[in-house]
């Protein structure tokens, strides 16, 4: 496929097309006085990260940001979703590094100069290592400190940010990192995961309140969702899919929009939550102005394992991306509809990430990525036709970058990056986007 079948004119006036990146994945944390994050320690632990790769240089965006913002503009996009590294701004988690704040100041001004909407995420996983050593997301100090960071960012940048979300993908911050152990700090403990599942939504609520107190507007949340298929239609598999849905999707939406946790998840997790968790629920459900969904794939769930939640996933039949993730655009439509119907109502919804990892056969050609984006954009359009108040769509990612535990091995960019020379080469998907948005 060489062209997207939908164009800007197929979406309402004002619909926001954007591309996303995140700080640690592109900036280069060896520069500008950034502190060590828990990802440094994780990457140094043998076997945790492909090739032991880390974000020391990444895309050298710290120095090359003008060129990168030019690319966003050239693509015809309206906004740029970026993140502010906590470890850059507060290297020890407590004291401010002025160089770090200055960097984001320049970056935001750079977006405005290019008529791009600055769409900020405060925490895209750069926990300062010093705070990790104090217990990280398993202790209540972290949500309180994140709210301090939110105040600092709000005070410095809040007058110019178009939108702000405190946390990227709370499921990854809590479950993937403390129960599955695939992300820093790499714990595999239900007790730790329970604490993190609560603290991460508390951090969202406290940070929203802190940003509001600084007068920052257009505040939201960014949650990842996966479509949960039962592996077969047996009752056991249906239950496995239901509990997976509860942990992955419903926990965060219910907490943030209603101040509740789903009962079916509480059955297994309540004994691991902080004792006074109920007292925090109204803080967590702060009013927000929009809700963002990151979507990539579906899972096939079956009963397995000796302990709650007794769920494992099996390989599915659909074509897969280079991550091994099944390509299932209908899941995006269904989850957007369910989110609006069950949780967010009339609140504006955004797709805040969607994209695929793909190998380059011929540099610059990526028909598979164009087909992936096209199918998902059509799913977005169907959700809108069904009445979902969807106001924008964000591609992951502008650039190939540090794909966490997969290091530099997985390429998600609309733009190819040669990590030896730092040369950027726009791929076919980038050019298809230019034609769809500006043609
Ligand atoms: C999301 C993350 C993003 C990137 C993509 C592929 O879970 O937000 O940083 O890793 O997946």
Coordinates of C-alpha atoms and ligand atoms in Angstrom, one line a residue:
X1 CA 0.0 0.0 0.0
X2 CA 1.4 3.4 -0.9
X3 CA -1.3 5.9 0.1
X4 CA -3.7 6.3 3.0
X5 CA -7.4 5.9 1.9
X6 CA -8.6 8.6 4.3
X7 CA -7.4 12.2 4.0
X8 CA -7.7 15.2 6.3
X9 CA -11.0 16.2 4.6
X10 CA -12.6 12.9 5.8
X11 CA -12.3 14.2 9.4
X12 CA -14.1 17.2 11.0
X13 CA -12.5 20.6 11.0
X14 CA -10.2 20.9 14.0
X15 CA -9.5 17.2 14.3
X16 CA -5.9 17.0 15.6
X17 CA -3.3 14.8 13.8
X18 CA -0.1 14.4 15.8
X19 CA 3.0 12.3 16.2
X20 CA 4.4 11.1 19.5
X21 CA 7.8 10.4 21.0
X22 CA 9.0 10.3 24.6
X23 CA 12.0 11.8 26.4
X24 CA 14.2 8.8 27.3
X25 CA 13.5 7.1 24.0
X26 CA 14.9 9.9 21.9
X27 CA 16.7 12.7 23.8
X28 CA 20.0 11.2 24.9
X29 CA 20.2 11.2 28.7
X30 CA 24.0 11.6 28.7
X31 CA 23.4 15.3 27.9
X32 CA 22.3 18.4 29.8
X33 CA 22.7 17.2 33.3
X34 CA 20.0 14.5 33.3
X35 CA 20.2 12.1 36.2
X36 CA 20.2 8.3 36.1
X37 CA 16.8 6.8 35.7
X38 CA 15.7 3.3 36.8
X39 CA 16.1 2.4 33.2
X40 CA 19.8 2.8 33.4
X41 CA 20.0 0.3 36.2
X42 CA 17.6 -2.0 34.4
X43 CA 19.6 -1.9 31.2
X44 CA 22.8 -2.8 33.2
X45 CA 21.1 -5.9 34.6
X46 CA 22.1 -8.8 32.3
X47 CA 19.2 -10.2 30.3
X48 CA 16.7 -7.4 30.9
X49 CA 17.2 -5.2 27.8
X50 CA 18.2 -6.3 24.3
X51 CA 22.0 -5.8 23.9
X52 CA 22.1 -4.0 27.2
X53 CA 21.1 -0.9 25.2
X54 CA 20.2 2.3 27.1
X55 CA 19.1 5.9 26.3
X56 CA 22.4 7.6 26.8
X57 CA 22.5 8.9 23.2
X58 CA 19.3 7.6 21.6
X59 CA 18.3 9.9 18.7
X60 CA 20.5 12.8 20.1
X61 CA 17.3 14.8 20.0
X62 CA 18.7 16.9 22.8
X63 CA 20.9 18.5 20.1
X64 CA 18.9 17.8 17.0
X65 CA 15.4 18.9 18.1
X66 CA 15.0 21.7 15.6
X67 CA 15.5 19.2 12.7
X68 CA 13.0 16.8 14.4
X69 CA 10.4 19.5 14.9
X70 CA 10.8 20.5 11.3
X71 CA 9.9 17.0 10.3
X72 CA 6.7 17.1 12.3
X73 CA 5.8 20.3 10.6
X74 CA 6.8 18.9 7.1
X75 CA 4.5 15.9 7.7
X76 CA 1.6 18.3 7.9
X77 CA 0.8 17.4 11.5
X78 CA -1.0 19.7 13.9
X79 CA 0.5 18.6 17.1
X80 CA 3.5 16.9 18.7
X81 CA 3.1 14.7 21.8
X82 CA 6.4 14.7 23.7
X83 CA 7.4 14.1 27.3
X84 CA 9.3 15.9 30.0
X85 CA 11.9 13.6 31.7
X86 CA 11.6 13.7 35.5
X87 CA 15.3 12.7 35.7
X88 CA 16.3 15.5 33.4
X89 CA 14.4 18.2 35.3
X90 CA 15.1 16.7 38.8
X91 CA 18.1 14.4 38.5
X92 CA 17.9 13.2 42.1
X93 CA 14.1 13.5 42.2
X94 CA 14.2 16.5 44.5
X95 CA 16.4 19.3 43.3
X96 CA 15.8 21.1 40.0
X97 CA 18.4 21.1 37.2
X98 CA 17.8 24.5 35.4
X99 CA 19.4 23.2 32.2
X100 CA 16.8 20.5 32.0
X101 CA 13.9 23.0 32.4
X102 CA 15.6 25.3 29.9
X103 CA 15.7 22.5 27.4
X104 CA 11.9 22.0 27.5
X105 CA 11.3 25.7 27.4
X106 CA 13.2 25.9 24.1
X107 CA 11.5 22.8 22.8
X108 CA 8.0 24.2 23.5
X109 CA 8.9 27.5 22.0
X110 CA 10.2 25.6 19.0
X111 CA 6.8 23.9 18.6
X112 CA 4.9 27.1 18.8
X113 CA 7.2 28.7 16.2
X114 CA 6.3 25.9 13.9
X115 CA 2.6 26.2 14.7
X116 CA 2.6 22.8 16.4
X117 CA 0.4 22.1 19.4
X118 CA 2.6 21.1 22.3
X119 CA 1.0 18.0 23.8
X120 CA 2.9 17.2 27.0
X121 CA 3.2 14.0 29.0
X122 CA 5.0 14.6 32.3
X123 CA 6.0 11.0 33.1
X124 CA 6.9 8.6 30.3
X125 CA 8.8 6.3 32.7
X126 CA 12.0 8.3 33.6
X127 CA 11.8 7.6 37.3
X128 CA 15.0 9.2 38.8
X129 CA 17.0 6.3 40.1
X130 CA 17.3 7.9 43.5
X131 CA 13.5 7.7 43.9
X132 CA 13.5 4.2 42.6
X133 CA 15.9 3.3 45.5
X134 CA 13.4 4.6 48.0
X135 CA 10.9 2.1 46.8
X136 CA 9.7 3.7 43.5
X137 CA 6.0 3.1 42.7
X138 CA 5.5 0.8 45.6
X139 CA 5.7 3.7 48.1
X140 CA 3.4 6.7 48.5
X141 CA 6.2 9.2 48.4
X142 CA 6.4 8.8 44.6
X143 CA 2.9 10.1 43.8
X144 CA 3.5 13.0 46.1
X145 CA 6.9 13.8 44.4
X146 CA 5.4 13.5 41.0
X147 CA 2.9 16.2 41.9
X148 CA 5.8 18.4 42.9
X149 CA 7.4 17.8 39.5
X150 CA 4.0 18.6 37.9
X151 CA 4.0 21.9 39.8
X152 CA 7.5 22.8 38.5
X153 CA 6.6 21.9 34.9
X154 CA 3.2 23.7 35.1
X155 CA 4.8 26.8 36.5
X156 CA 7.5 27.0 33.8
X157 CA 5.6 25.7 30.7
X158 CA 2.0 25.7 31.5
X159 CA 1.2 28.9 29.8
X160 CA 2.2 27.4 26.4
X161 CA 1.2 23.7 26.6
X162 CA -1.8 22.8 24.5
X163 CA -2.6 19.7 26.5
X164 CA -1.0 17.9 29.4
X165 CA -1.3 14.4 30.9
X166 CA 0.6 13.4 34.0
X167 CA 1.4 9.8 33.2
X168 CA 1.9 7.7 30.1
X169 CA 0.2 4.2 30.3
X170 CA -0.3 3.5 33.9
X171 CA -0.7 -0.2 33.2
X172 CA 2.9 -0.3 32.0
X173 CA 4.1 1.7 35.0
X174 CA 2.4 -0.6 37.4
X175 CA 1.6 -4.1 36.1
X176 CA 4.1 -4.6 33.3
X177 CA 7.0 -3.3 35.5
X178 CA 6.0 -4.8 38.9
X179 CA 4.1 -8.0 38.1
X180 CA 5.3 -9.1 34.7
X181 CA 8.8 -7.7 35.3
X182 CA 9.4 -6.7 31.6
X183 CA 10.1 -3.0 32.3
X184 CA 12.1 -1.3 35.0
X185 CA 12.3 -2.0 37.9
X186 CA 11.6 -5.6 36.7
X187 CA 9.8 -6.9 39.8
X188 CA 7.5 -10.0 39.6
X189 CA 5.4 -9.5 42.7
X190 CA 1.7 -9.2 43.1
X191 CA 2.3 -7.4 46.4
X192 CA 4.4 -4.8 44.7
X193 CA 2.1 -4.6 41.7
X194 CA -0.9 -3.9 44.0
X195 CA 0.8 -0.9 45.6
X196 CA 1.9 0.4 42.2
X197 CA -1.6 -0.1 40.7
X198 CA -2.9 2.3 43.3
X199 CA 0.0 4.7 43.5
X200 CA 0.1 5.3 39.8
X201 CA -3.5 6.5 39.6
X202 CA -3.0 8.5 42.8
X203 CA -0.1 10.2 41.1
X204 CA -2.4 11.0 38.2
X205 CA -5.0 12.6 40.5
X206 CA -2.5 14.5 42.6
X207 CA -0.7 15.8 39.5
X208 CA -3.9 16.9 37.9
X209 CA -4.7 18.9 41.0
X210 CA -1.2 20.4 41.1
X211 CA -1.4 21.4 37.4
X212 CA -4.8 23.0 37.9
X213 CA -3.5 24.9 40.9
X214 CA -0.9 26.4 38.5
X215 CA -3.6 27.4 36.1
X216 CA -2.7 24.8 33.5
X217 CA -5.6 23.9 31.2
X218 CA -6.7 21.1 29.0
X219 CA -5.6 18.3 31.3
X220 CA -6.1 14.6 30.6
X221 CA -5.0 11.0 31.0
X222 CA -3.3 8.6 28.6
X223 CA -4.1 4.9 29.1
X224 CA -3.1 2.0 27.0
X225 CA -5.7 -0.6 26.1
X226 CA -5.6 -4.0 24.5
X227 CA -8.5 -5.9 23.1
X228 CA -9.0 -9.1 25.2
X229 CA -10.2 -12.1 23.1
X230 CA -11.0 -15.3 25.0
X231 CA -8.7 -17.9 23.4
X232 CA -11.7 -20.2 22.9
X233 CA -15.3 -19.7 23.8
X234 CA -15.1 -21.9 26.9
X235 CA -16.4 -20.3 30.1
X236 CA -12.8 -20.5 31.6
X237 CA -11.3 -18.6 28.7
X238 CA -14.1 -16.0 28.8
X239 CA -13.4 -15.4 32.5
X240 CA -9.6 -15.1 31.7
X241 CA -10.3 -12.5 29.1
X242 CA -12.7 -10.6 31.5
X243 CA -10.1 -10.4 34.3
X244 CA -7.4 -9.4 31.8
X245 CA -9.7 -6.6 30.6
X246 CA -10.2 -5.6 34.2
X247 CA -6.5 -5.3 35.0
X248 CA -5.4 -3.8 31.7
X249 CA -8.3 -1.6 30.6
X250 CA -11.0 -1.1 33.2
X251 CA -8.9 -0.5 36.3
X252 CA -7.5 2.8 35.2
X253 CA -10.6 4.1 33.3
X254 CA -12.8 3.3 36.3
X255 CA -10.4 4.8 38.8
X256 CA -9.8 8.0 36.9
X257 CA -13.3 8.7 35.7
X258 CA -15.5 7.4 38.6
X259 CA -13.1 7.0 41.6
X260 CA -13.8 3.2 41.7
X261 CA -11.9 0.0 41.1
X262 CA -13.6 -2.8 39.2
X263 CA -15.0 -5.4 41.7
X264 CA -13.7 -8.4 39.7
X265 CA -10.1 -7.1 40.0
X266 CA -10.5 -6.1 43.7
X267 CA -11.2 -9.8 44.4
X268 CA -7.5 -10.6 43.8
X269 CA -5.8 -7.3 44.3
X270 CA -7.5 -5.6 47.3
X271 CA -5.3 -7.4 49.9
X272 CA -2.2 -5.9 48.2
X273 CA -3.5 -2.3 48.0
X274 CA -2.4 0.2 50.6
X275 CA -4.6 -0.2 53.6
X276 CA -6.4 3.2 53.3
X277 CA -6.8 3.1 49.6
X278 CA -10.5 4.0 49.7
X279 CA -9.6 7.4 51.2
X280 CA -7.7 8.3 48.0
X281 CA -10.4 7.5 45.4
X282 CA -11.9 11.0 45.3
X283 CA -8.4 12.5 44.8
X284 CA -7.8 10.1 42.0
X285 CA -11.0 11.0 40.1
X286 CA -10.1 14.6 39.6
X287 CA -12.2 16.2 36.8
X288 CA -10.3 15.9 33.5
X289 CA -10.8 17.6 30.1
X290 CA -10.0 14.7 27.8
X291 CA -9.1 11.1 27.9
X292 CA -6.4 9.4 25.6
X293 CA -6.2 5.8 24.5
X294 CA -3.0 4.2 23.2
X295 CA -3.8 1.1 21.1
X296 CA -1.6 -1.4 19.4
X297 CA -3.0 -5.0 19.5
X298 CA -5.3 -7.7 21.0
X299 CA -4.5 -10.7 23.1
X300 CA -5.8 -14.3 23.2
X301 CA -6.4 -15.2 26.9
X302 CA -6.7 -18.5 28.6
X303 CA -6.6 -19.8 32.2
X304 CA -3.2 -20.6 33.4
X305 CA -0.7 -20.3 36.3
X306 CA -1.2 -21.2 39.9
X307 CA -2.0 -17.9 41.4
X308 CA -4.5 -15.1 40.8
X309 CA -5.2 -13.7 38.2
X310 CA -4.6 -17.2 36.5
X311 CA -4.3 -15.8 33.0
X312 CA -1.9 -16.5 30.2
X313 CA -1.9 -15.4 26.6
X314 CA -1.6 -17.6 23.6
X315 CA -0.4 -16.8 20.1
X316 CA -3.2 -15.7 17.7
X317 CA -3.8 -16.3 14.0
X318 CA -3.7 -12.7 12.6
X319 CA -0.7 -11.1 10.8
X320 CA 1.8 -9.7 13.3
X321 CA 4.0 -6.7 13.5
X322 CA 7.8 -7.0 14.2
X323 CA 6.9 -6.9 17.9
X324 CA 4.9 -10.1 17.3
X325 CA 1.7 -8.1 18.1
X326 CA -1.4 -9.2 16.1
X327 CA -2.9 -6.5 13.9
X328 CA -6.5 -6.0 14.9
X329 CA -7.9 -2.6 14.1
X330 CA -11.5 -3.6 15.1
X331 CA -10.2 -3.7 18.7
X332 CA -9.5 0.0 18.5
X333 CA -13.0 0.8 17.4
X334 CA -14.6 -1.4 20.0
X335 CA -12.4 -0.1 22.9
X336 CA -13.1 3.6 21.9
X337 CA -16.8 2.9 21.9
X338 CA -16.7 1.1 25.2
X339 CA -14.6 3.8 26.8
X340 CA -17.1 6.5 25.7
X341 CA -20.1 4.5 26.7
X342 CA -19.0 3.2 30.0
X343 CA -16.6 5.8 31.3
X344 CA -16.0 9.1 29.6
X345 CA -19.4 10.1 28.0
X346 CA -19.1 13.4 26.2
X347 CA -15.5 14.0 27.3
X348 CA -13.3 14.4 24.2
X349 CA -11.4 11.3 23.4
X350 CA -8.0 11.1 21.6
X351 CA -6.0 8.2 20.2
X352 CA -2.7 9.2 21.8
X353 CA -0.6 6.4 20.3
X354 CA -1.0 3.9 17.5
X355 CA 1.6 2.5 15.1
X356 CA 3.7 -0.5 14.3
X357 CA 7.3 -1.8 14.4
X358 CA 8.4 -3.0 11.0
X359 CA 11.7 -4.1 9.5
X360 CA 13.1 -2.2 6.6
X361 CA 13.5 -4.3 3.5
X362 CA 14.2 -1.3 1.2
X363 CA 15.1 1.8 3.2
X364 CA 12.3 4.3 2.9
X365 CA 9.6 1.8 1.7
X366 CA 7.2 0.6 4.3
X367 CA 3.9 -0.4 2.7
X368 CA 3.0 -2.6 5.8
X369 CA 3.1 0.5 8.0
X370 CA 0.9 2.5 5.7
X371 CA -1.6 -0.4 5.6
X372 CA -1.5 -0.6 9.4
X373 CA -2.1 3.1 9.8
X374 CA -4.8 3.1 7.2
X375 CA -6.7 0.3 8.8
X376 CA -6.5 1.9 12.2
X377 CA -7.5 5.3 10.9
X378 CA -10.6 3.7 9.3
X379 CA -11.4 2.1 12.7
X380 CA -11.2 5.6 14.3
X381 CA -13.5 6.9 11.6
X382 CA -16.0 4.1 12.3
X383 CA -15.9 4.9 16.0
X384 CA -16.7 8.5 15.2
X385 CA -19.5 7.6 12.9
X386 CA -20.9 5.6 15.8
X387 CA -20.9 8.8 17.9
X388 CA -17.7 8.6 19.8
X389 CA -16.5 12.2 20.5
X390 CA -13.0 11.5 19.1
X391 CA -11.0 14.7 18.5
X392 CA -7.6 13.6 17.4
X393 CA -5.2 10.8 16.4
X394 CA -1.5 10.5 17.2
X395 CA 1.0 8.3 15.4
X396 CA 3.6 6.4 17.4
X397 CA 6.3 7.3 16.5
X398 CA 7.9 10.2 14.7
X399 CA 11.3 8.6 14.9
X400 CA 12.8 5.1 15.3
X401 CA 13.9 5.2 19.0
X402 CA 14.8 3.3 22.1
X403 CA 12.1 0.7 22.4
X404 CA 12.6 -0.1 26.1
X405 CA 13.4 -3.8 26.7
X406 CA 13.9 -4.2 23.0
X407 CA 16.6 -1.6 22.8
X408 CA 17.2 -0.2 19.3
X409 CA 16.1 -3.4 17.7
X410 CA 12.5 -2.4 17.0
X411 CA 11.6 0.4 14.6
X412 CA 8.4 2.3 15.0
X413 CA 9.3 5.5 13.1
X414 CA 7.6 7.4 10.3
X415 CA 11.2 8.4 10.0
X416 CA 14.1 6.0 9.9
X417 CA 17.1 6.8 12.2
X418 CA 20.6 5.5 11.5
X419 CA 21.9 5.3 15.1
X420 CA 25.5 5.5 14.0
X421 CA 25.3 8.6 11.9
X422 CA 22.0 10.1 13.3
X423 CA 20.8 10.6 9.8
X424 CA 17.0 10.8 9.6
X425 CA 15.3 9.3 6.5
X426 CA 11.5 9.8 6.1
X427 CA 9.8 6.5 5.2
X428 CA 7.0 5.9 2.7
X429 CA 4.5 6.2 5.6
X430 CA 5.8 9.8 6.3
X431 CA 5.3 10.7 2.6
X432 CA 1.8 9.1 2.5
X433 CA 0.9 11.2 5.6
X434 CA 2.1 14.4 3.9
X435 CA -0.1 13.6 0.9
X436 CA -3.1 12.7 3.1
X437 CA -2.8 15.8 5.3
X438 CA -1.7 18.5 3.0
X439 CA -2.7 17.2 -0.5
Ligands
LIG1 C1 3.9 2.2 24.2 C2 4.8 3.3 24.8 C3 5.8 3.8 23.9 C4 6.3 2.8 22.9 C5 5.2 2.1 22.2 C6 5.6 1.1 21.2 O1 3.5 1.3 25.1 O2 4.0 4.3 25.3 O3 6.8 4.4 24.7 O4 7.1 1.9 23.6 O5 4.4 1.5 23.2

